Amino acid sequence: MPLPTRRLAAAAAMASLLVLVLPLEPGWSLLLVNGLLLAAAAGDWAAATRPGTVSVQRDLPGVVPLDAGAEVAWRVGNPSGRTLRLTLADELAPSLNAATRRARLVVPAHGRAVARARLRPARRGRFTPTEVVVRVQGPLGLAASQGRRNLPGVLRVYPPFRSRAEAELRIDRARILEVGLRSARARGGGTEFDSLREYGVDDETRRIDWSATARTAKVIVRTYRAERNQTVLMLLDTGRLMAGQVAGVPRLDHALDAVMMLTAVATRLGDRAGLVAFADQLRGTVAPGHSRDQLRRVTEAMYTLEPELVESDYRGAFAQTLARFRRRALLMLFTELAEQAVGESLLPALPLVARDHLVMVAAVRDPEVESWATSVPTDAGSAYRKAAAVAALEERGRTAARLRALGVTVVDALPGRLAPLLADAYLDVKARGKL
């Protein structure tokens, strides 16, 4: 379709002055000038290169972490024998925070041009921009031809892996302990024999291998390493309790970081990590594995998850988990320690898994509530707020105590500390051979 340009508007303004000096009646002068302008604009539009013949390509990065930037590029090819002036408009989502969704390009004859824009995503998820509007000006710049181009693309914005450095630290520490051959602190079973070596002054006498000692005439001790090929299964609650904001983001987002850290640590140390996401029904599963791309598989399964305003079905999630994965595992449940939900739904469901599996419950505390509980009230409003915060913390402590009484390990941490503390708890389980 033909579209007027700014140059046509400027030409019309200049032509209005010409109407005043023409030796004709004002009506005839206006008709003549407008007719000439319309004819020139129509001819310019007819001579314009059609948008459908212009080569347009959108380059998206594919995957972008939420805390990182990226770049989108538009590449345009000119099939005609003259220079083209055109404008592109892309349908990028507002939450991608593109520096611009439009680009003006001058493309030489039979040449190519590129325009770029910086992206700073504000939320995670899957984005599928489809259409690009192309507007090509005519040779005179008085009119433009516009059309839509179908350019489907996919951009995945993954949750930020803020605990990556902490994960690497714990992986290195665990490997150093294995190299030092003193990582197995268990008494009895639950450790894996590694090798024999000569006795040192710091070795325990119960580790002496008397048969090897008799053969070599030297005191030889057995060395052990933490067991491998164990299963760590993370159960991610995506119900209404995980929609609450802590430190500016939903509780679910804190849990996603911890899931990624546990997956990275477990798989790098030879264990199998898997995921079950649920609310009132299952929302996604990743079978336990320890391949190099397991972290990518887990992240791919949960990056589009958002909290649902429904009650979480713990019993149903446990039953389906047991039906799918029967092997004894360390079950890490990421949820919120709300007394009513825990008392009415979680506690009755725990016997399904607590008998045959090792269970941990992970939750994130709100530092703002803790600051209110320790504040000094200055008026009636702040006094009521302090009382409510103290009551909430006491209720949270009682809920955690009820879970621990059933043999569940509870990790209730501040934002930024949940993932490292969970990793430490997992490494402690490995070292003690409790799986």
XYZ file of C-alpha atoms in Angstrom:
435
model
C 0.000 0.000 0.000
C 1.237 3.549 -0.767
C 2.209 5.663 2.203
C 3.081 9.381 2.239
C 6.456 10.424 3.638
C 7.724 13.480 5.457
C 9.318 14.656 2.248
C 5.880 14.736 0.601
C 4.544 16.833 3.497
C 7.472 19.229 3.124
C 6.877 19.425 -0.619
C 3.193 20.208 -0.023
C 4.154 23.047 2.349
C 6.478 24.543 -0.256
C 3.826 24.129 -2.975
C 1.370 26.153 -0.885
C 3.665 29.136 -1.401
C 3.643 28.469 -5.147
C -0.150 28.678 -5.182
C 0.075 32.293 -4.052
C 2.288 33.402 -6.958
C 0.680 31.499 -9.849
C -1.309 33.825 -12.239
C -4.433 31.653 -11.878
C -7.530 31.587 -9.790
C -6.685 30.232 -6.294
C -8.955 27.219 -6.835
C -7.329 26.302 -10.147
C -3.817 26.929 -8.729
C -4.521 24.653 -5.757
C -5.949 21.959 -8.009
C -2.982 22.142 -10.359
C -0.347 22.000 -7.632
C -2.073 19.188 -5.727
C -2.536 17.241 -8.917
C 1.148 17.530 -9.756
C 2.124 16.448 -6.208
C -0.232 13.477 -6.265
C 1.009 12.429 -9.686
C 4.631 12.658 -8.522
C 3.849 10.693 -5.348
C 1.959 8.030 -7.314
C 4.810 7.703 -9.786
C 7.324 7.529 -6.966
C 5.329 4.771 -5.268
C 5.016 2.859 -8.522
C 8.780 3.048 -9.017
C 9.555 1.962 -5.450
C 10.983 -1.516 -4.914
C 8.327 -3.788 -3.449
C 9.035 -4.933 0.150
C 8.420 -8.543 -0.817
C 11.476 -8.555 -3.077
C 13.813 -7.225 -0.379
C 15.787 -9.901 1.485
C 15.282 -9.534 5.259
C 16.773 -11.759 7.962
C 16.506 -11.470 11.732
C 19.336 -12.910 13.838
C 18.392 -13.768 17.430
C 20.865 -15.192 19.982
C 18.684 -18.217 20.807
C 19.371 -18.323 24.562
C 19.971 -15.350 26.876
C 20.375 -15.440 30.680
C 18.068 -13.001 32.422
C 20.966 -11.109 34.004
C 22.859 -10.688 30.723
C 22.423 -8.641 27.582
C 22.162 -9.799 23.990
C 21.877 -8.378 20.513
C 19.357 -8.714 17.714
C 20.480 -8.005 14.158
C 18.480 -7.296 11.002
C 20.241 -8.095 7.730
C 18.784 -6.605 4.563
C 19.706 -7.423 0.971
C 18.927 -5.118 -1.966
C 18.064 -6.988 -5.203
C 17.608 -3.800 -7.275
C 20.105 -1.759 -9.210
C 19.639 1.429 -7.175
C 20.197 2.452 -3.574
C 17.258 1.746 -1.266
C 16.152 3.712 1.766
C 13.965 1.647 4.020
C 12.659 1.302 7.559
C 12.153 -1.885 9.563
C 9.813 -2.340 12.529
C 10.019 -5.579 14.528
C 7.453 -6.977 16.981
C 9.862 -7.578 19.848
C 8.109 -7.964 23.213
C 8.345 -4.920 25.516
C 9.867 -7.019 28.312
C 12.900 -7.686 26.104
C 13.796 -4.008 26.624
C 15.188 -3.575 23.125
C 17.128 -0.357 22.619
C 14.932 0.107 19.539
C 12.435 -1.957 17.596
C 12.928 0.114 14.455
C 15.864 0.577 12.128
C 16.541 2.926 9.224
C 18.865 1.574 6.561
C 20.428 2.772 3.350
C 21.208 -0.295 1.244
C 23.473 0.087 -1.796
C 22.512 -1.381 -5.157
C 22.864 -5.184 -5.108
C 24.372 -4.809 -1.641
C 23.573 -5.597 1.978
C 23.234 -3.610 5.199
C 22.933 -4.563 8.855
C 21.199 -2.871 11.799
C 21.543 -3.986 15.413
C 19.793 -3.362 18.711
C 20.730 -4.294 22.276
C 18.377 -6.455 24.338
C 18.149 -6.403 28.159
C 15.379 -8.908 29.065
C 13.356 -8.051 32.145
C 11.716 -11.458 32.570
C 12.483 -15.024 31.694
C 10.439 -17.115 29.295
C 10.023 -18.031 25.650
C 9.568 -15.245 23.097
C 8.496 -15.869 19.509
C 8.665 -12.699 17.380
C 7.088 -13.387 14.008
C 6.473 -10.345 11.829
C 8.704 -7.559 10.560
C 7.180 -4.553 8.783
C 9.287 -3.277 5.876
C 8.742 0.190 4.417
C 10.701 1.075 1.249
C 10.831 4.673 -0.038
C 10.503 5.539 -3.703
C 13.356 7.116 -5.669
C 12.063 10.634 -4.931
C 11.255 9.910 -1.292
C 7.683 11.191 -1.681
C 5.904 7.889 -1.095
C 6.763 4.496 0.347
C 5.621 0.953 -0.190
C 4.985 -1.081 2.956
C 4.537 -4.790 3.588
C 4.735 -7.414 6.331
C 7.307 -10.181 6.318
C 6.832 -13.428 8.188
C 10.117 -14.115 10.020
C 9.383 -16.549 12.871
C 12.073 -16.739 15.530
C 12.556 -18.068 19.061
C 14.372 -16.381 21.928
C 14.721 -18.233 25.239
C 15.437 -16.152 28.313
C 16.818 -18.469 31.001
C 16.765 -17.743 34.744
C 20.029 -16.262 35.989
C 22.500 -18.759 37.443
C 23.707 -16.451 40.221
C 25.240 -19.289 42.241
C 27.545 -20.498 39.467
C 30.698 -19.356 41.289
C 29.510 -21.000 44.521
C 28.835 -24.212 42.595
C 32.342 -24.284 41.138
C 33.801 -23.651 44.584
C 31.985 -26.629 46.084
C 32.822 -28.894 43.162
C 36.515 -28.049 43.514
C 36.391 -28.533 47.282
C 34.731 -31.940 46.972
C 37.284 -33.075 44.404
C 40.182 -31.898 46.543
C 38.787 -33.912 49.452
C 38.569 -36.973 47.236
C 42.142 -36.485 46.075
C 43.167 -36.149 49.710
C 41.320 -39.413 50.329
C 39.714 -38.167 53.515
C 36.304 -37.173 52.226
C 34.537 -40.279 53.555
C 33.531 -39.522 57.123
C 30.942 -42.263 57.403
C 31.079 -44.998 59.988
C 30.635 -48.282 58.183
C 28.740 -48.616 54.896
C 27.785 -45.911 52.498
C 31.304 -45.229 51.213
C 33.036 -46.509 48.120
C 36.452 -48.179 48.165
C 38.979 -46.255 46.108
C 42.550 -47.525 46.566
C 45.302 -48.664 48.929
C 48.228 -46.579 50.116
C 50.855 -46.491 52.833
C 49.783 -45.556 56.347
C 50.188 -41.922 57.455
C 50.239 -40.463 60.973
C 46.797 -38.911 60.510
C 45.098 -42.128 59.334
C 42.617 -44.026 61.466
C 43.759 -47.479 62.546
C 40.406 -48.980 61.568
C 41.281 -48.205 57.942
C 44.301 -50.521 58.009
C 44.134 -53.367 55.481
C 45.829 -56.182 57.341
C 46.046 -58.510 54.353
C 47.857 -55.923 52.236
C 50.040 -55.033 55.209
C 51.118 -58.662 55.596
C 51.973 -58.949 51.908
C 54.060 -55.783 51.650
C 55.657 -55.592 55.102
C 54.382 -52.012 55.264
C 51.314 -50.687 57.011
C 48.696 -50.195 54.268
C 45.381 -48.416 54.687
C 42.229 -48.470 52.596
C 41.105 -45.139 51.107
C 37.543 -44.324 50.197
C 35.635 -41.794 48.163
C 32.110 -40.558 48.396
C 29.676 -42.863 46.643
C 28.777 -42.025 43.069
C 25.827 -42.643 40.810
C 23.393 -41.664 43.553
C 20.121 -39.986 42.648
C 19.198 -36.416 43.567
C 15.615 -35.621 42.630
C 14.388 -32.044 42.963
C 10.661 -31.469 43.472
C 9.811 -27.894 42.506
C 6.566 -26.479 43.878
C 5.036 -23.955 41.450
C 1.809 -23.356 43.353
C 0.490 -20.156 44.896
C 2.906 -20.196 47.826
C 5.819 -19.714 45.446
C 4.296 -16.555 43.958
C 5.157 -14.440 46.996
C 7.889 -11.873 46.417
C 11.150 -12.012 48.362
C 13.862 -9.455 47.602
C 11.920 -8.250 44.581
C 11.369 -11.585 42.806
C 8.986 -14.534 43.342
C 10.098 -17.305 45.665
C 10.059 -19.590 42.649
C 12.949 -17.682 41.075
C 15.124 -18.225 44.159
C 14.307 -21.919 43.924
C 15.290 -22.027 40.231
C 18.791 -20.802 41.086
C 19.126 -23.484 43.756
C 17.903 -26.186 41.368
C 20.535 -25.176 38.810
C 23.295 -25.171 41.420
C 22.341 -28.598 42.789
C 22.139 -30.017 39.272
C 25.582 -28.655 38.394
C 27.220 -29.896 41.597
C 25.583 -33.334 41.614
C 26.259 -34.173 37.973
C 29.855 -32.948 38.102
C 30.474 -35.176 41.132
C 29.131 -38.281 39.393
C 25.573 -38.343 40.757
C 22.318 -38.341 38.840
C 20.110 -35.228 39.071
C 16.477 -34.988 37.968
C 13.521 -32.615 38.250
C 9.799 -32.843 38.947
C 7.846 -29.566 38.702
C 4.290 -29.562 40.034
C 1.411 -27.491 41.322
C -2.041 -29.067 41.383
C -0.658 -31.466 38.746
C 2.697 -32.276 37.185
C 4.086 -29.464 35.045
C 7.299 -31.054 33.858
C 9.819 -33.795 34.547
C 13.441 -34.472 33.694
C 14.664 -38.021 34.257
C 17.736 -38.275 36.525
C 20.995 -38.251 34.611
C 24.616 -37.200 34.919
C 25.470 -36.330 31.322
C 27.187 -33.078 30.491
C 23.996 -31.505 29.166
C 21.840 -32.386 32.199
C 21.988 -28.811 33.500
C 20.788 -27.560 30.112
C 17.947 -30.109 30.113
C 16.821 -29.100 33.603
C 17.023 -25.388 32.783
C 15.117 -25.932 29.536
C 12.346 -27.696 31.452
C 11.800 -24.924 33.998
C 12.667 -21.581 32.377
C 9.056 -20.966 31.305
C 7.522 -21.976 34.647
C 5.527 -19.349 36.492
C 3.686 -19.695 39.829
C 0.059 -20.763 39.489
C -2.552 -19.468 41.915
C -3.641 -22.965 42.921
C -3.060 -25.198 45.923
C -0.144 -27.573 45.455
C -0.929 -31.283 45.510
C 2.007 -32.761 47.452
C 0.457 -36.208 47.725
C -0.172 -36.415 44.001
C 3.343 -35.175 43.220
C 4.912 -37.729 45.587
C 2.806 -40.582 44.212
C 3.679 -39.795 40.603
C 7.334 -39.331 41.513
C 7.462 -42.756 43.150
C 5.712 -44.301 40.160
C 8.259 -42.831 37.745
C 11.459 -43.072 39.808
C 11.607 -46.047 42.171
C 15.288 -45.946 43.046
C 16.204 -44.626 46.522
C 17.038 -40.948 46.171
C 17.672 -37.693 47.937
C 14.410 -35.797 47.443
C 14.737 -32.016 47.648
C 11.369 -30.296 47.922
C 11.408 -26.574 47.091
C 8.362 -24.965 48.667
C 7.329 -22.416 51.300
C 7.030 -23.076 55.018
C 3.447 -21.906 55.393
C 1.966 -23.528 58.501
C -1.479 -24.213 57.051
C -0.225 -25.715 53.780
C 2.438 -27.798 55.522
C 0.077 -29.027 58.227
C -2.862 -29.833 55.962
C -1.110 -31.059 52.803
C 2.610 -31.734 53.171
C 2.805 -33.519 56.533
C 0.100 -36.104 55.678
C 1.850 -36.813 52.353
C 5.409 -37.177 53.713
C 5.061 -40.822 54.827
C 4.772 -41.773 51.157
C 8.407 -40.852 50.586
C 10.094 -40.523 53.980
C 10.292 -44.283 54.557
C 12.348 -45.163 51.492
C 13.972 -41.841 50.580
C 16.030 -39.128 52.210
C 13.969 -35.919 52.219
C 15.029 -32.276 52.380
C 12.721 -29.267 52.358
C 14.142 -25.994 51.059
C 12.581 -22.562 51.523
C 13.682 -18.941 51.336
C 13.149 -16.521 54.223
C 12.098 -12.921 53.781
C 14.797 -10.595 55.207
C 12.304 -7.747 55.409
C 10.143 -9.700 57.866
C 13.225 -10.405 59.981
C 14.165 -6.725 60.003
C 10.642 -5.830 61.144
C 10.853 -8.407 63.941
C 14.077 -6.892 65.278
C 13.145 -3.243 64.752
C 12.311 -0.766 67.519
C 8.739 0.479 67.003
C 8.243 4.234 66.939
C 4.469 4.375 66.549
C 1.399 2.165 66.755
C 1.700 1.035 63.132
C 5.299 -0.124 63.470
C 4.453 -1.846 66.773
C 1.681 -3.881 65.119
C 4.025 -4.670 62.233
C 6.726 -5.900 64.621
C 4.228 -8.079 66.465
C 3.010 -9.608 63.218
C 6.567 -10.263 62.041
C 7.531 -11.932 65.336
C 4.415 -14.126 65.172
C 5.171 -15.069 61.557
C 8.750 -16.078 62.406
C 7.606 -18.135 65.397
C 5.046 -19.891 63.210
C 7.742 -20.579 60.626
C 10.011 -22.047 63.299
C 7.235 -24.344 64.532
C 6.565 -25.529 60.993
C 10.231 -26.349 60.439
C 10.374 -28.181 63.775
C 7.387 -30.359 62.817
C 9.148 -31.357 59.619
C 12.422 -32.128 61.402
C 10.530 -34.308 63.872
C 9.658 -36.566 60.921
C 13.311 -36.922 59.953
C 13.235 -34.253 57.238
C 16.221 -31.955 56.796
C 15.000 -28.357 56.554
C 17.089 -25.646 54.896
C 15.449 -22.258 55.473
C 17.797 -19.597 54.137
C 17.932 -15.942 53.193
C 17.977 -14.906 49.515
C 21.328 -15.689 47.950
C 22.167 -18.312 50.582
C 19.602 -21.000 49.772
C 21.591 -22.600 46.939
C 24.971 -22.712 48.758
C 23.459 -24.090 51.976
C 21.568 -26.761 50.048
C 24.740 -27.747 48.233
C 26.536 -28.038 51.577
C 23.740 -30.235 52.927
C 23.932 -32.449 49.840
C 27.728 -32.792 50.149
C 27.341 -33.671 53.819
C 24.891 -36.438 52.886
C 27.403 -37.777 50.363
C 30.276 -37.638 52.815
C 28.304 -39.494 55.474
C 27.075 -42.118 53.047
C 23.466 -41.605 54.113
C 22.130 -42.504 50.665
